[in-house]
CSV table of C-alpha atoms in Angstrom, one decimal:
chain,number,residue,atom,x,y,z
A,198,MET,CA,5.5,40.8,58.8
A,199,SER,CA,4.1,44.2,59.0
A,200,ASP,CA,0.4,44.9,59.3
A,201,ALA,CA,0.5,46.6,55.9
A,202,ASN,CA,1.3,43.4,54.1
A,203,LEU,CA,-1.5,41.1,53.0
A,204,SER,CA,0.7,38.1,53.2
A,205,GLY,CA,-0.5,35.3,55.4
A,206,ARG,CA,-3.6,37.2,56.6
A,207,ALA,CA,-6.3,35.2,54.7
A,208,ALA,CA,-6.7,31.7,53.4
A,209,ILE,CA,-8.9,29.7,51.1
A,210,ALA,CA,-11.0,27.4,53.2
A,211,GLY,CA,-13.4,26.0,50.7
A,212,ILE,CA,-13.8,25.3,47.0
A,213,GLY,CA,-16.8,24.2,44.9
A,214,GLN,CA,-17.7,23.6,41.3
A,215,THR,CA,-20.4,22.3,39.1
A,216,GLU,CA,-19.6,19.7,36.4
A,217,PHE,CA,-17.8,21.2,33.4
A,218,SER,CA,-19.7,20.7,30.2
A,219,LYS,CA,-20.6,22.1,26.8
A,220,GLU,CA,-24.2,22.5,27.6
A,221,SER,CA,-25.2,22.8,31.2
A,222,GLY,CA,-28.9,22.8,30.6
A,223,ARG,CA,-29.5,25.4,33.3
A,224,THR,CA,-29.1,29.1,33.9
A,225,GLU,CA,-25.9,30.8,34.8
A,226,LEU,CA,-27.5,31.9,38.0
A,227,GLN,CA,-28.2,28.3,39.0
A,228,LEU,CA,-24.6,27.4,38.2
A,229,ALA,CA,-23.4,30.2,40.4
A,230,CYS,CA,-25.7,29.1,43.3
A,231,GLU,CA,-24.7,25.5,43.0
A,232,SER,CA,-21.0,26.2,43.0
A,233,VAL,CA,-21.2,28.7,45.9
A,234,LEU,CA,-23.2,26.2,48.0
A,235,ALA,CA,-20.6,23.5,47.2
A,236,ALA,CA,-17.8,25.8,48.2
A,237,VAL,CA,-19.4,26.9,51.5
A,238,ARG,CA,-20.2,23.3,52.4
A,239,ASP,CA,-16.6,22.2,51.5
A,240,ALA,CA,-15.4,24.9,54.0
A,241,GLY,CA,-17.6,23.4,56.7
A,242,LEU,CA,-19.7,26.5,56.8
A,243,GLU,CA,-23.3,27.5,56.1
A,244,PRO,CA,-24.5,30.1,53.6
A,245,GLY,CA,-25.5,32.3,56.6
A,246,ASP,CA,-21.9,32.6,57.6
A,247,VAL,CA,-21.0,34.3,54.3
A,248,ASP,CA,-20.9,38.1,54.5
A,249,GLY,CA,-19.0,39.0,51.4
A,250,LEU,CA,-19.2,38.2,47.6
A,251,VAL,CA,-16.8,39.0,44.8
A,252,THR,CA,-17.1,38.2,41.1
A,253,PHE,CA,-16.2,39.3,37.6
A,254,THR,CA,-17.8,42.4,36.0
A,255,MET,CA,-18.6,40.0,33.2
A,256,ASP,CA,-20.6,37.7,35.4
A,257,THR,CA,-24.3,37.8,34.8
A,258,SER,CA,-25.3,36.6,38.3
A,259,GLU,CA,-26.0,39.6,40.6
A,260,GLU,CA,-24.6,39.3,44.1
A,261,MET,CA,-28.0,40.0,45.5
A,262,GLU,CA,-29.5,37.2,43.5
A,263,VAL,CA,-26.9,34.7,44.7
A,264,ALA,CA,-27.4,35.9,48.3
A,265,ARG,CA,-31.2,35.6,47.9
A,266,ASN,CA,-30.9,32.1,46.6
A,267,LEU,CA,-28.5,31.0,49.2
A,268,GLY,CA,-30.4,32.7,52.0
A,269,MET,CA,-27.6,34.9,53.1
A,270,ARG,CA,-28.9,37.3,55.6
A,271,GLU,CA,-26.4,40.2,55.9
A,272,VAL,CA,-23.8,40.9,53.3
A,273,ARG,CA,-21.2,43.5,54.3
A,274,PHE,CA,-18.8,43.4,51.3
A,275,PHE,CA,-19.2,43.1,47.6
A,276,SER,CA,-16.9,43.9,44.8
A,277,ARG,CA,-16.4,43.1,41.1
A,278,VAL,CA,-13.2,42.9,39.0
A,279,SER,CA,-12.9,43.9,35.4
A,280,TYR,CA,-11.0,42.6,32.4
A,281,GLY,CA,-12.4,39.2,31.7
A,282,GLY,CA,-10.2,36.3,32.8
A,283,GLY,CA,-7.7,38.9,34.2
A,284,ALA,CA,-10.1,39.0,37.2
A,285,SER,CA,-9.8,35.5,38.4
A,286,ALA,CA,-6.9,35.7,40.9
A,287,ALA,CA,-8.0,39.3,41.7
A,288,THR,CA,-11.3,38.1,43.1
A,289,ILE,CA,-9.3,36.3,45.7
A,290,ALA,CA,-7.1,39.3,46.2
A,291,HIS,CA,-10.2,41.4,46.9
A,292,ALA,CA,-11.7,38.8,49.2
A,293,ALA,CA,-8.4,38.5,51.1
A,294,MET,CA,-8.2,42.3,51.5
A,295,ALA,CA,-11.7,42.5,52.7
A,296,VAL,CA,-11.0,39.8,55.3
A,297,ALA,CA,-7.7,41.4,56.4
A,298,ALA,CA,-9.3,44.8,56.7
A,299,GLY,CA,-12.2,43.5,58.7
A,300,MET,CA,-14.8,44.4,56.1
A,301,ALA,CA,-16.1,40.8,56.2
A,302,ASP,CA,-15.4,37.5,57.8
A,303,VAL,CA,-16.2,35.0,55.1
A,304,VAL,CA,-16.1,36.1,51.4
A,305,VAL,CA,-17.0,33.9,48.5
A,306,SER,CA,-15.6,34.6,45.0
A,307,TYR,CA,-17.6,33.0,42.2
A,308,ARG,CA,-17.7,32.8,38.4
A,309,ALA,CA,-20.4,30.9,36.5
A,310,PHE,CA,-21.3,31.0,32.8
A,311,ASN,CA,-22.6,29.1,29.8
A,312,GLU,CA,-19.7,30.2,27.7
A,313,ARG,CA,-20.3,27.3,25.2
A,314,SER,CA,-24.1,26.9,25.1
A,315,GLY,CA,-24.8,30.6,25.7
A,316,ASN,CA,-22.8,33.7,24.8
A,317,ARG,CA,-19.6,32.5,23.1
A,318,PHE,CA,-16.7,35.0,23.4
A,319,GLY,CA,-15.5,34.4,19.9
A,320,ASN,CA,-18.9,34.9,18.3
A,321,MET,CA,-19.1,38.5,17.2
A,322,SER,CA,-22.3,38.2,15.2
A,323,GLY,CA,-24.3,39.6,18.2
A,324,ARG,CA,-22.0,42.5,18.6
A,325,VAL,CA,-22.2,44.2,15.2
A,326,GLY,CA,-24.3,47.4,15.6
A,327,VAL,CA,-23.4,47.8,19.3
A,328,LEU,CA,-19.7,48.0,18.7
A,329,PRO,CA,-17.8,49.3,21.7
A,330,LEU,CA,-15.4,52.1,20.9
A,331,TRP,CA,-12.2,50.2,21.3
A,332,LEU,CA,-13.4,47.5,18.9
A,333,SER,CA,-14.1,50.0,16.2
A,334,TRP,CA,-10.4,50.1,15.5
A,335,TYR,CA,-10.3,46.4,14.8
A,336,ALA,CA,-13.7,45.0,13.7
A,337,PRO,CA,-13.8,46.7,10.3
A,338,TYR,CA,-10.6,44.8,9.5
A,339,GLY,CA,-11.8,41.4,10.5
A,340,LEU,CA,-9.9,41.3,13.8
A,341,MET,CA,-12.8,40.2,15.8
A,342,THR,CA,-12.0,37.2,18.1
A,343,PRO,CA,-9.9,36.7,21.2
A,344,ALA,CA,-7.7,34.3,19.2
A,345,ALA,CA,-7.1,36.9,16.5
A,346,TRP,CA,-6.3,39.7,19.0
A,347,VAL,CA,-3.8,37.4,20.8
A,348,ALA,CA,-2.2,36.2,17.6
A,349,LEU,CA,-1.5,39.7,16.2
A,350,TYR,CA,0.0,40.6,19.6
A,351,ALA,CA,2.2,37.4,19.8
A,352,ARG,CA,3.7,37.6,16.3
A,353,PRO,CA,6.4,40.1,17.0
A,354,TYR,CA,7.5,38.1,20.0
A,355,MET,CA,7.8,35.0,17.8
A,356,GLU,CA,9.8,37.0,15.2
A,357,ARG,CA,12.2,38.5,17.7
A,358,TYR,CA,13.0,35.3,19.6
A,359,GLY,CA,12.7,32.7,16.8
A,360,VAL,CA,9.6,31.1,18.4
A,361,THR,CA,7.4,28.9,16.1
A,362,ASN,CA,4.0,27.5,16.5
A,363,ALA,CA,5.6,24.1,17.1
A,364,ASP,CA,7.1,25.6,20.3
A,365,PHE,CA,3.6,26.3,21.6
A,366,GLY,CA,2.6,22.7,20.9
A,367,ARG,CA,4.5,21.5,24.0
A,368,ILE,CA,2.2,23.5,26.3
A,369,ALA,CA,-0.8,21.9,24.7
A,370,VAL,CA,0.7,18.4,25.0
A,371,VAL,CA,1.5,19.0,28.7
A,372,ASP,CA,-2.0,20.3,29.5
A,373,ARG,CA,-3.8,17.5,27.6
A,374,SER,CA,-1.7,14.8,29.3
A,375,HIS,CA,-2.7,16.2,32.7
A,376,ALA,CA,-6.3,16.4,31.6
A,377,ALA,CA,-6.2,12.8,30.4
A,378,THR,CA,-6.0,11.6,34.0
A,379,ASN,CA,-8.4,14.1,35.5
A,380,PRO,CA,-12.0,12.7,35.5
A,381,ASP,CA,-13.4,16.3,35.8
A,382,ALA,CA,-11.7,17.3,32.6
A,383,TRP,CA,-13.6,17.6,29.3
A,384,PHE,CA,-10.6,15.9,27.6
A,385,TYR,CA,-10.3,13.1,30.2
A,386,GLU,CA,-8.5,10.1,28.7
A,387,ARG,CA,-7.8,12.1,25.5
A,388,PRO,CA,-4.2,13.1,25.4
A,389,ILE,CA,-2.6,14.5,22.3
A,390,THR,CA,0.9,14.3,20.7
A,391,LEU,CA,3.0,17.1,19.1
A,392,GLU,CA,2.0,15.6,15.7
A,393,ASP,CA,-1.7,16.0,16.6
A,394,HIS,CA,-1.0,19.6,17.5
A,395,GLN,CA,0.9,20.3,14.3
A,396,SER,CA,-1.8,18.7,12.2
A,397,SER,CA,-4.7,20.6,13.8
A,398,ARG,CA,-6.1,23.4,11.6
A,399,TRP,CA,-5.1,27.0,11.7
A,400,ILE,CA,-7.3,29.3,13.6
A,401,VAL,CA,-5.1,32.4,13.1
A,402,GLU,CA,-2.1,31.7,10.8
A,403,PRO,CA,0.8,31.4,11.6
A,404,VAL,CA,0.3,31.7,15.4
A,405,LEU,CA,-2.6,29.7,16.6
A,406,ARG,CA,-3.8,26.2,15.7
A,407,LEU,CA,-7.0,24.7,17.1
A,408,LEU,CA,-5.0,22.9,19.8
A,409,ASP,CA,-3.4,26.2,20.9
A,410,CYS,CA,-6.8,27.6,21.9
A,411,CYS,CA,-8.6,26.9,25.2
A,412,GLN,CA,-12.0,25.3,25.3
A,413,GLU,CA,-15.3,26.9,25.6
A,414,SER,CA,-17.2,25.5,28.6
A,415,ASP,CA,-20.3,25.8,30.7
A,416,GLY,CA,-19.8,25.6,34.5
A,417,GLY,CA,-19.3,27.4,37.7
A,418,VAL,CA,-16.6,27.7,40.3
A,419,ALA,CA,-16.7,29.3,43.8
A,420,ILE,CA,-14.0,29.8,46.4
A,421,VAL,CA,-14.4,30.6,50.1
A,422,VAL,CA,-11.9,33.0,51.7
A,423,THR,CA,-11.7,33.7,55.4
A,424,SER,CA,-9.0,34.8,57.9
A,425,ALA,CA,-6.0,32.5,58.2
A,426,GLU,CA,-6.9,32.2,61.9
A,427,ARG,CA,-10.4,31.1,61.3
A,428,ALA,CA,-9.4,28.8,58.4
A,429,ARG,CA,-7.2,26.9,60.8
A,430,ASP,CA,-10.2,25.7,62.7
A,431,LEU,CA,-12.2,24.6,59.7
A,432,PRO,CA,-12.2,21.1,58.3
A,433,GLN,CA,-10.1,21.6,55.2
A,434,PRO,CA,-6.3,22.2,55.3
A,435,PRO,CA,-6.1,26.0,54.6
A,436,ALA,CA,-4.4,27.4,51.5
A,437,ILE,CA,-2.8,30.5,52.9
A,438,VAL,CA,-2.8,33.6,50.6
A,439,THR,CA,0.9,34.3,50.8
A,440,ALA,CA,0.7,36.9,48.0
A,441,ALA,CA,-2.0,38.4,45.9
A,442,ALA,CA,-1.5,41.0,43.1
A,443,GLN,CA,-3.1,42.8,40.3
A,444,GLY,CA,-1.2,44.4,37.4
A,445,ALA,CA,-1.7,46.8,34.5
A,446,THR,CA,0.7,49.0,32.5
A,447,PHE,CA,0.8,52.1,30.3
A,448,ASP,CA,-0.9,52.1,27.0
A,449,GLY,CA,-2.7,48.8,27.6
A,450,GLU,CA,-6.1,47.7,26.2
A,451,THR,CA,-8.2,44.7,26.7
A,452,MET,CA,-6.5,42.1,24.5
A,453,THR,CA,-5.4,44.6,21.9
A,454,SER,CA,-2.4,46.3,23.5
A,455,TYR,CA,-0.8,47.0,20.2
A,456,TYR,CA,0.6,50.4,21.1
A,457,LYS,CA,3.2,49.6,23.8
A,458,ASP,CA,6.8,50.3,23.0
A,459,ASP,CA,7.7,46.7,22.5
A,460,LEU,CA,5.4,43.8,22.0
A,461,ASP,CA,7.8,41.2,23.3
A,462,GLY,CA,6.2,40.2,26.6
A,463,LEU,CA,3.2,40.7,28.9
A,464,PRO,CA,4.2,43.6,31.1
A,465,GLU,CA,1.0,43.4,33.1
A,466,MET,CA,2.2,40.0,34.3
A,467,GLY,CA,5.6,41.5,35.0
A,468,VAL,CA,4.0,43.8,37.5
A,469,VAL,CA,2.0,41.0,39.1
A,470,GLY,CA,5.2,38.8,39.3
A,471,ARG,CA,7.3,41.5,40.9
A,472,THR,CA,4.6,42.2,43.5
A,473,LEU,CA,4.1,38.5,44.2
A,474,TRP,CA,7.7,37.9,44.9
A,475,GLU,CA,8.1,41.0,47.0
A,476,GLN,CA,5.0,40.3,49.0
A,477,SER,CA,5.8,36.7,49.7
A,478,ALA,CA,9.6,37.0,50.0
A,479,LEU,CA,9.8,33.9,47.8
A,480,THR,CA,11.5,33.2,44.5
A,481,PRO,CA,10.5,31.1,41.5
A,482,ALA,CA,12.6,28.3,42.9
A,483,ASP,CA,10.2,28.1,45.9
A,484,VAL,CA,7.2,27.3,43.7
A,485,SER,CA,6.4,23.6,43.4
A,486,THR,CA,3.6,23.9,40.8
A,487,ALA,CA,1.9,26.6,38.9
A,488,PHE,CA,-1.3,27.2,37.1
A,489,LEU,CA,-0.5,29.5,34.2
A,490,TYR,CA,-3.6,30.9,32.5
A,491,ASP,CA,-3.7,29.1,29.2
A,492,HIS,CA,-6.4,30.6,27.0
A,493,PHE,CA,-3.8,30.7,24.2
A,494,THR,CA,-0.5,28.8,24.4
A,495,PRO,CA,1.8,31.7,23.3
A,496,PHE,CA,1.0,33.6,26.5
A,497,VAL,CA,2.0,30.7,28.7
A,498,LEU,CA,5.6,31.0,27.3
A,499,MET,CA,5.6,34.8,27.9
A,500,GLN,CA,4.3,34.3,31.4
A,501,LEU,CA,7.2,32.0,32.3
A,502,GLU,CA,9.5,34.9,31.3
A,503,GLU,CA,7.5,37.6,33.1
A,504,LEU,CA,7.3,35.7,36.3
A,505,GLY,CA,11.1,35.0,36.3
A,506,PHE,CA,11.1,31.3,35.7
A,507,CYS,CA,13.4,31.9,32.8
A,508,ALA,CA,14.9,34.9,31.0
A,509,ARG,CA,13.2,36.9,28.2
A,510,GLY,CA,13.1,35.0,25.0
A,511,GLU,CA,14.2,31.8,26.6
A,512,ALA,CA,10.9,30.1,27.3
A,513,LYS,CA,10.8,28.3,24.0
A,514,ASP,CA,13.9,26.3,25.1
A,515,TRP,CA,13.1,26.2,28.8
A,516,ALA,CA,9.5,25.0,28.5
A,517,THR,CA,10.2,21.3,27.8
A,518,ILE,CA,7.5,18.7,28.2
A,519,GLU,CA,9.5,17.0,30.9
A,520,ARG,CA,10.0,20.2,33.0
A,521,LEU,CA,6.4,21.2,32.9
A,522,SER,CA,4.9,17.7,33.5
A,523,ILE,CA,4.2,15.9,36.8
A,524,GLY,CA,7.6,14.8,38.1
A,525,GLY,CA,9.3,17.8,36.4
A,526,GLU,CA,10.8,20.9,37.9
A,527,LEU,CA,7.7,23.0,37.4
A,528,PRO,CA,4.5,21.0,36.7
A,529,ILE,CA,1.9,23.4,35.2
A,530,ASN,CA,-1.8,23.2,34.8
A,531,THR,CA,-2.0,19.9,36.6
A,532,SER,CA,-5.8,19.6,36.2
A,533,GLY,CA,-5.3,19.9,32.4
A,534,GLY,CA,-5.7,23.7,32.4
A,535,LEU,CA,-8.2,25.7,30.4
A,536,LEU,CA,-7.2,23.8,27.3
A,537,GLY,CA,-7.8,20.4,28.8
A,538,GLU,CA,-10.0,20.6,31.9
A,539,ALA,CA,-12.4,23.5,31.2
A,540,TYR,CA,-12.5,27.2,30.6
A,541,ILE,CA,-14.1,28.7,33.7
A,542,HIS,CA,-12.3,32.0,33.2
A,543,GLY,CA,-9.3,30.9,35.3
A,544,MET,CA,-11.2,30.1,38.5
A,545,ASN,CA,-10.7,26.4,38.0
A,546,GLY,CA,-7.0,27.1,38.1
A,547,ILE,CA,-7.3,28.5,41.6
A,548,THR,CA,-9.2,25.5,42.8
A,549,GLU,CA,-6.6,23.2,41.3
A,550,VAL,CA,-3.8,25.0,43.1
A,551,VAL,CA,-5.8,24.7,46.3
A,552,ARG,CA,-6.1,20.9,45.8
A,553,GLN,CA,-2.3,20.8,45.3
A,554,ILE,CA,-1.8,22.6,48.6
A,555,ARG,CA,-4.3,20.3,50.3
A,556,GLY,CA,-2.6,17.2,48.7
A,557,THR,CA,-5.8,16.1,47.1
A,558,ALA,CA,-5.2,16.7,43.4
A,559,VAL,CA,-5.7,13.9,41.0
A,560,ASN,CA,-2.3,14.6,39.5
A,561,GLN,CA,-0.7,15.4,42.9
A,562,VAL,CA,2.8,17.0,42.9
A,563,ALA,CA,5.0,15.8,45.8
A,564,ASP,CA,5.7,18.1,48.8
A,565,VAL,CA,3.9,21.2,47.6
A,566,GLU,CA,4.6,24.1,50.0
A,567,HIS,CA,4.0,27.0,47.7
A,568,ALA,CA,2.0,27.2,44.4
A,569,LEU,CA,1.4,30.0,42.0
A,570,VAL,CA,-1.7,30.8,39.9
A,571,THR,CA,-2.2,33.4,37.3
A,572,ALA,CA,-5.2,35.1,35.7
A,573,GLY,CA,-5.9,35.9,32.1
A,574,THR,CA,-3.2,37.6,30.1
A,575,GLY,CA,-3.2,40.1,27.3
A,576,VAL,CA,-5.4,42.1,29.6
A,577,PRO,CA,-4.9,43.8,33.0
A,578,THR,CA,-4.3,40.7,35.1
A,579,SER,CA,-3.6,39.2,38.5
A,580,GLY,CA,-1.9,36.4,40.4
A,581,LEU,CA,-1.7,34.5,43.7
A,582,ILE,CA,0.8,32.5,45.6
A,583,LEU,CA,-0.9,30.0,47.9
A,584,SER,CA,0.9,28.1,50.6
A,585,LYS,CA,0.5,25.3,53.1
A,586,LEU,CA,-0.1,26.3,56.7
B,282,MET,CA,-17.4,57.0,17.3
B,283,THR,CA,-17.2,59.6,20.0
B,284,ALA,CA,-16.1,63.3,20.1
B,285,ASP,CA,-12.5,61.9,20.7
B,286,THR,CA,-12.4,59.9,17.5
B,287,GLN,CA,-14.6,61.7,15.0
B,288,PHE,CA,-11.7,63.5,13.4
B,289,PHE,CA,-10.0,60.3,12.3
B,290,TRP,CA,-13.0,58.9,10.4
B,291,ASP,CA,-13.8,62.4,8.9
B,292,GLY,CA,-10.2,62.6,7.7
B,293,VAL,CA,-10.3,59.1,6.2
B,294,LYS,CA,-13.4,60.1,4.2
B,295,LYS,CA,-11.3,62.9,2.6
B,296,HIS,CA,-8.4,60.4,2.1
B,297,ARG,CA,-6.3,62.0,4.8
B,298,LEU,CA,-4.7,59.9,7.5
B,299,LEU,CA,-4.7,62.0,10.6
B,300,ILE,CA,-2.8,61.5,13.8
B,301,GLN,CA,-3.8,63.2,17.0
B,302,ARG,CA,-1.1,65.5,18.4
B,303,CYS,CA,-0.8,67.3,21.7
B,304,THR,CA,-0.5,71.0,21.0
B,305,ALA,CA,1.5,71.5,24.2
B,306,CYS,CA,4.3,68.9,23.9
B,307,ARG,CA,3.8,67.7,20.3
B,308,THR,CA,3.5,64.0,21.3
B,309,LEU,CA,1.5,62.0,18.8
B,310,ARG,CA,-1.0,59.5,20.0
B,311,HIS,CA,-3.2,56.7,18.5
B,312,PRO,CA,-5.9,55.6,19.2
B,313,PRO,CA,-7.2,59.1,20.0
B,314,ARG,CA,-8.0,60.1,23.5
B,315,PRO,CA,-8.8,63.3,25.3
B,316,MET,CA,-5.7,63.8,27.5
B,317,CYS,CA,-2.0,63.7,26.6
B,318,PRO,CA,-0.4,61.0,28.8
B,319,THR,CA,3.0,62.8,28.6
B,320,CYS,CA,2.1,66.4,29.7
B,321,HIS,CA,-1.7,66.0,30.5
B,322,ALA,CA,-2.7,68.9,28.2
B,323,LEU,CA,-6.3,68.6,26.9
B,324,ALA,CA,-5.6,70.7,23.8
B,325,TRP,CA,-4.8,68.8,20.6
B,326,ASP,CA,-4.7,69.1,16.9
B,327,THR,CA,-3.9,66.7,14.2
B,328,VAL,CA,-1.1,66.1,11.7
B,329,GLU,CA,-1.5,64.4,8.4
B,330,ALA,CA,0.5,61.2,8.2
B,331,SER,CA,2.7,60.5,5.2
B,332,GLY,CA,0.7,57.3,4.8
B,333,ARG,CA,3.9,55.3,4.8
B,334,GLY,CA,5.0,52.7,7.3
B,335,THR,CA,6.2,49.2,8.0
B,336,VAL,CA,4.4,46.0,8.9
B,337,TYR,CA,5.0,45.5,12.7
B,338,SER,CA,2.9,42.4,12.9
B,339,PHE,CA,0.4,40.5,10.7
B,340,VAL,CA,-1.8,37.5,10.8
B,341,ILE,CA,-4.2,35.6,8.6
B,342,PRO,CA,-7.5,34.8,10.5
B,343,ARG,CA,-8.8,31.5,9.2
B,344,HIS,CA,-11.6,30.7,11.6
B,345,PRO,CA,-14.3,31.6,12.0
B,346,PRO,CA,-14.8,32.7,8.4
B,347,LEU,CA,-16.4,36.2,8.1
B,348,PRO,CA,-18.9,36.3,5.3
B,349,TRP,CA,-18.0,39.9,4.3
B,350,PHE,CA,-14.3,39.1,4.0
B,351,PRO,CA,-12.5,37.3,1.2
B,352,GLU,CA,-10.6,34.2,2.2
B,353,PRO,CA,-7.7,34.6,3.0
B,354,TYR,CA,-7.3,38.1,4.3
B,355,VAL,CA,-4.4,39.8,6.1
B,356,VAL,CA,-4.8,41.8,9.3
B,357,ALA,CA,-1.7,43.9,10.0
B,358,LEU,CA,-0.4,46.2,12.7
B,359,VAL,CA,1.3,49.0,10.7
B,360,GLU,CA,3.8,51.3,12.3
B,361,LEU,CA,3.6,54.6,10.6
B,362,ASP,CA,6.8,56.5,9.7
B,363,GLU,CA,5.6,59.1,12.2
B,364,GLY,CA,5.8,56.4,15.0
B,365,THR,CA,2.2,55.5,15.9
B,366,ARG,CA,0.7,52.2,15.1
B,367,LEU,CA,-2.7,51.2,13.7
B,368,VAL,CA,-4.5,48.0,12.8
B,369,THR,CA,-5.5,47.6,9.2
B,370,ASN,CA,-5.7,45.2,6.3
B,371,LEU,CA,-3.1,44.6,3.7
B,372,VAL,CA,-4.5,44.6,0.2
B,373,GLY,CA,-3.0,44.3,-3.3
B,374,ILE,CA,-0.6,41.5,-2.3
B,375,PRO,CA,-1.0,37.7,-2.0
B,376,HIS,CA,-1.3,36.7,1.6
B,377,ASP,CA,1.7,34.5,1.4
B,378,ALA,CA,3.9,37.3,0.1
B,379,VAL,CA,3.6,39.5,3.2
B,380,THR,CA,6.7,39.8,5.4
B,381,MET,CA,7.4,41.3,8.8
B,382,GLY,CA,9.0,44.7,8.4
B,383,MET,CA,7.7,45.2,4.8
B,384,LYS,CA,7.3,48.8,3.7
B,385,VAL,CA,3.7,49.7,3.0
B,386,ARG,CA,1.7,52.8,2.1
B,387,VAL,CA,-2.0,53.7,2.7
B,388,ARG,CA,-4.7,53.0,0.2
B,389,TYR,CA,-8.3,54.1,0.8
B,390,GLU,CA,-11.0,51.4,0.3
B,391,HIS,CA,-14.6,52.4,-0.2
B,392,PHE,CA,-17.5,50.3,1.0
B,393,ASP,CA,-21.3,50.7,1.1
B,394,ASP,CA,-22.9,53.2,3.4
B,395,ASP,CA,-20.2,55.8,2.9
B,396,LEU,CA,-17.7,53.7,4.7
B,397,VAL,CA,-14.1,54.4,3.9
B,398,LEU,CA,-11.3,52.5,5.5
B,399,PRO,CA,-7.5,53.1,5.4
B,400,MET,CA,-5.9,50.0,4.2
B,401,PHE,CA,-2.3,49.4,3.2
B,402,THR,CA,-0.5,48.0,0.2
B,403,PRO,CA,3.2,47.4,-0.6
B,404,GLU,CA,5.1,50.6,-1.1
B,405,ASP,CA,6.0,49.7,-4.7
B,406,ALA,CA,2.5,48.4,-5.6
B,407,PRO,CA,1.1,50.1,-8.7
C-alpha cells in the first residue's frame, strides 16, 4: 500500500462506555469522563498517554474539560466533526488520520449526552424564537422533528420502488431480536414481532411507526485509536482501520435534503461506500457483519443499496430477517442497534463492530475478518471498515 | 431571515411567490443563497412563480402533536412548474385525499403578527 493511503495505518485499541439509560442522573461531562477513562483502561493505557481528542460539534463536553478531568498533560491534536450522527465514524477517521500523520500517538474519540433526560432532539419547544435559518423553511409548516424530516425524504423512495412501512418492520424485528440477548441493551429480553411493528402507532404517516424510530438514550461511549504498530503490543486484539471515509453531495442539507435531483437514495452514503471499497480493496462480499446506522428504518434499506449490498430499489426484497440476523449472510446491528441497544449517536455501533472483530460480542458472528459500520444518514455522513490483524 | 432570504418573505406578504434566479446563467434556485452553484455569479434577481406545481412528497406528522396545528395536517414537498421545490402545507383537502403527483396551486394563509405563508391547495379547488 502507498503511504498516501490511510488503510492499515491505525487501529482501535480500546473501547469504553457507561451504562445506557433513560436518565443517567449525572452530567454529560461526567458521562464523557467515565467513558473515556473506561476506554483508555480497556486499551491498557493511562490517561497521560492520550494526546489527542475528537468529538462531535454537538457534544457539550469541551476537550479541555475532559483533559482536565482525566489529568491529561499535553494534548497535541483536537478536532470536531459536524452533522449530528453523521460524525460518528468520522471521529475515528480523524483520529486515524492524526495518528497516521504523526500529529498524535493516542487519540480518544468520545460522545456523551443525556439525550433522553436532557435535551431531546425531537423536542422543538426550546427552539422557537431562535430558529436557525435552514429550519425557517420547515418549522412554520409543522415539519419540526427528525422523524418528520426523514419521513418526507423517504416517501418518494417508497413510491418509486413499491416499498411499504411493513418492509421497514423487518429491520426493527432484526434489531430488537439482537437487543433481546444483549444485557447492555435497553430492550434486553424484549423482542418484537412484525405484528407488534404494524400495530405500533404512527409517528409520521405513512412512513414511520413508533417501532421504526430509534430510542432516546443517556450515556457515553469512547474509543481509543493508536497506530496499528502500537496497538499490536497492547492487551486487546486490535481492530485495524482498513478504511475510513466521509461523504457529502451537492445540494444537501442536514436531514432536509429535499432539493437533490432524485430523492431515491442517500448519495452521501454512496460517496462513503465507494471510498471505503476503494481504500480497502474489499467488496461487500468480504464483510461478515455490519452496523448500519438505524435512527429510522427506511434509511437502513437505502444504505444497503448505496453500499452495494444490493441494487437500487431491491433492498425491500433483499433485506430479509434471515439474511440480516445472526447466522445469516449479513448480520446487522448485532448489539440491537440504535433501536434496540441505545442511541449514543452511532458511537455504540463502532464499539459493537470492534467487539465483533475481537470475538467478544454477546451475539458473536463466526469468523469475522472485516466489518463495516456507518454513521448517521440523511446528513453528511461517514463510515469505517475494521479488520482483524 | 437574512439578506439572502428576505425577498422571499417580502414577496409572500404581497402574495407573490418569488424564486431566486442567477442573472448570469438564468438558473433558478431554492432555498435562496448568495452564489450560483452553476456559474458562481453573485448577481441575482427573482422571477414570480406561476404558483402551480405537483406534490413530490407528503406526510402526515402524528406525534408529537403541535398545539398550533390542526390534527391531522399535511406537510408536502411541492415541485413548482418552474422546477424548484419547497416545503409547505396542503390545505383545503382532507388529509386522506392527497396523492403523490397531485396538481396543486398556491394559496396564501394569513396568521397573527403579519405572518403570511404560502400553502397549496388542489388545482381545481374553489
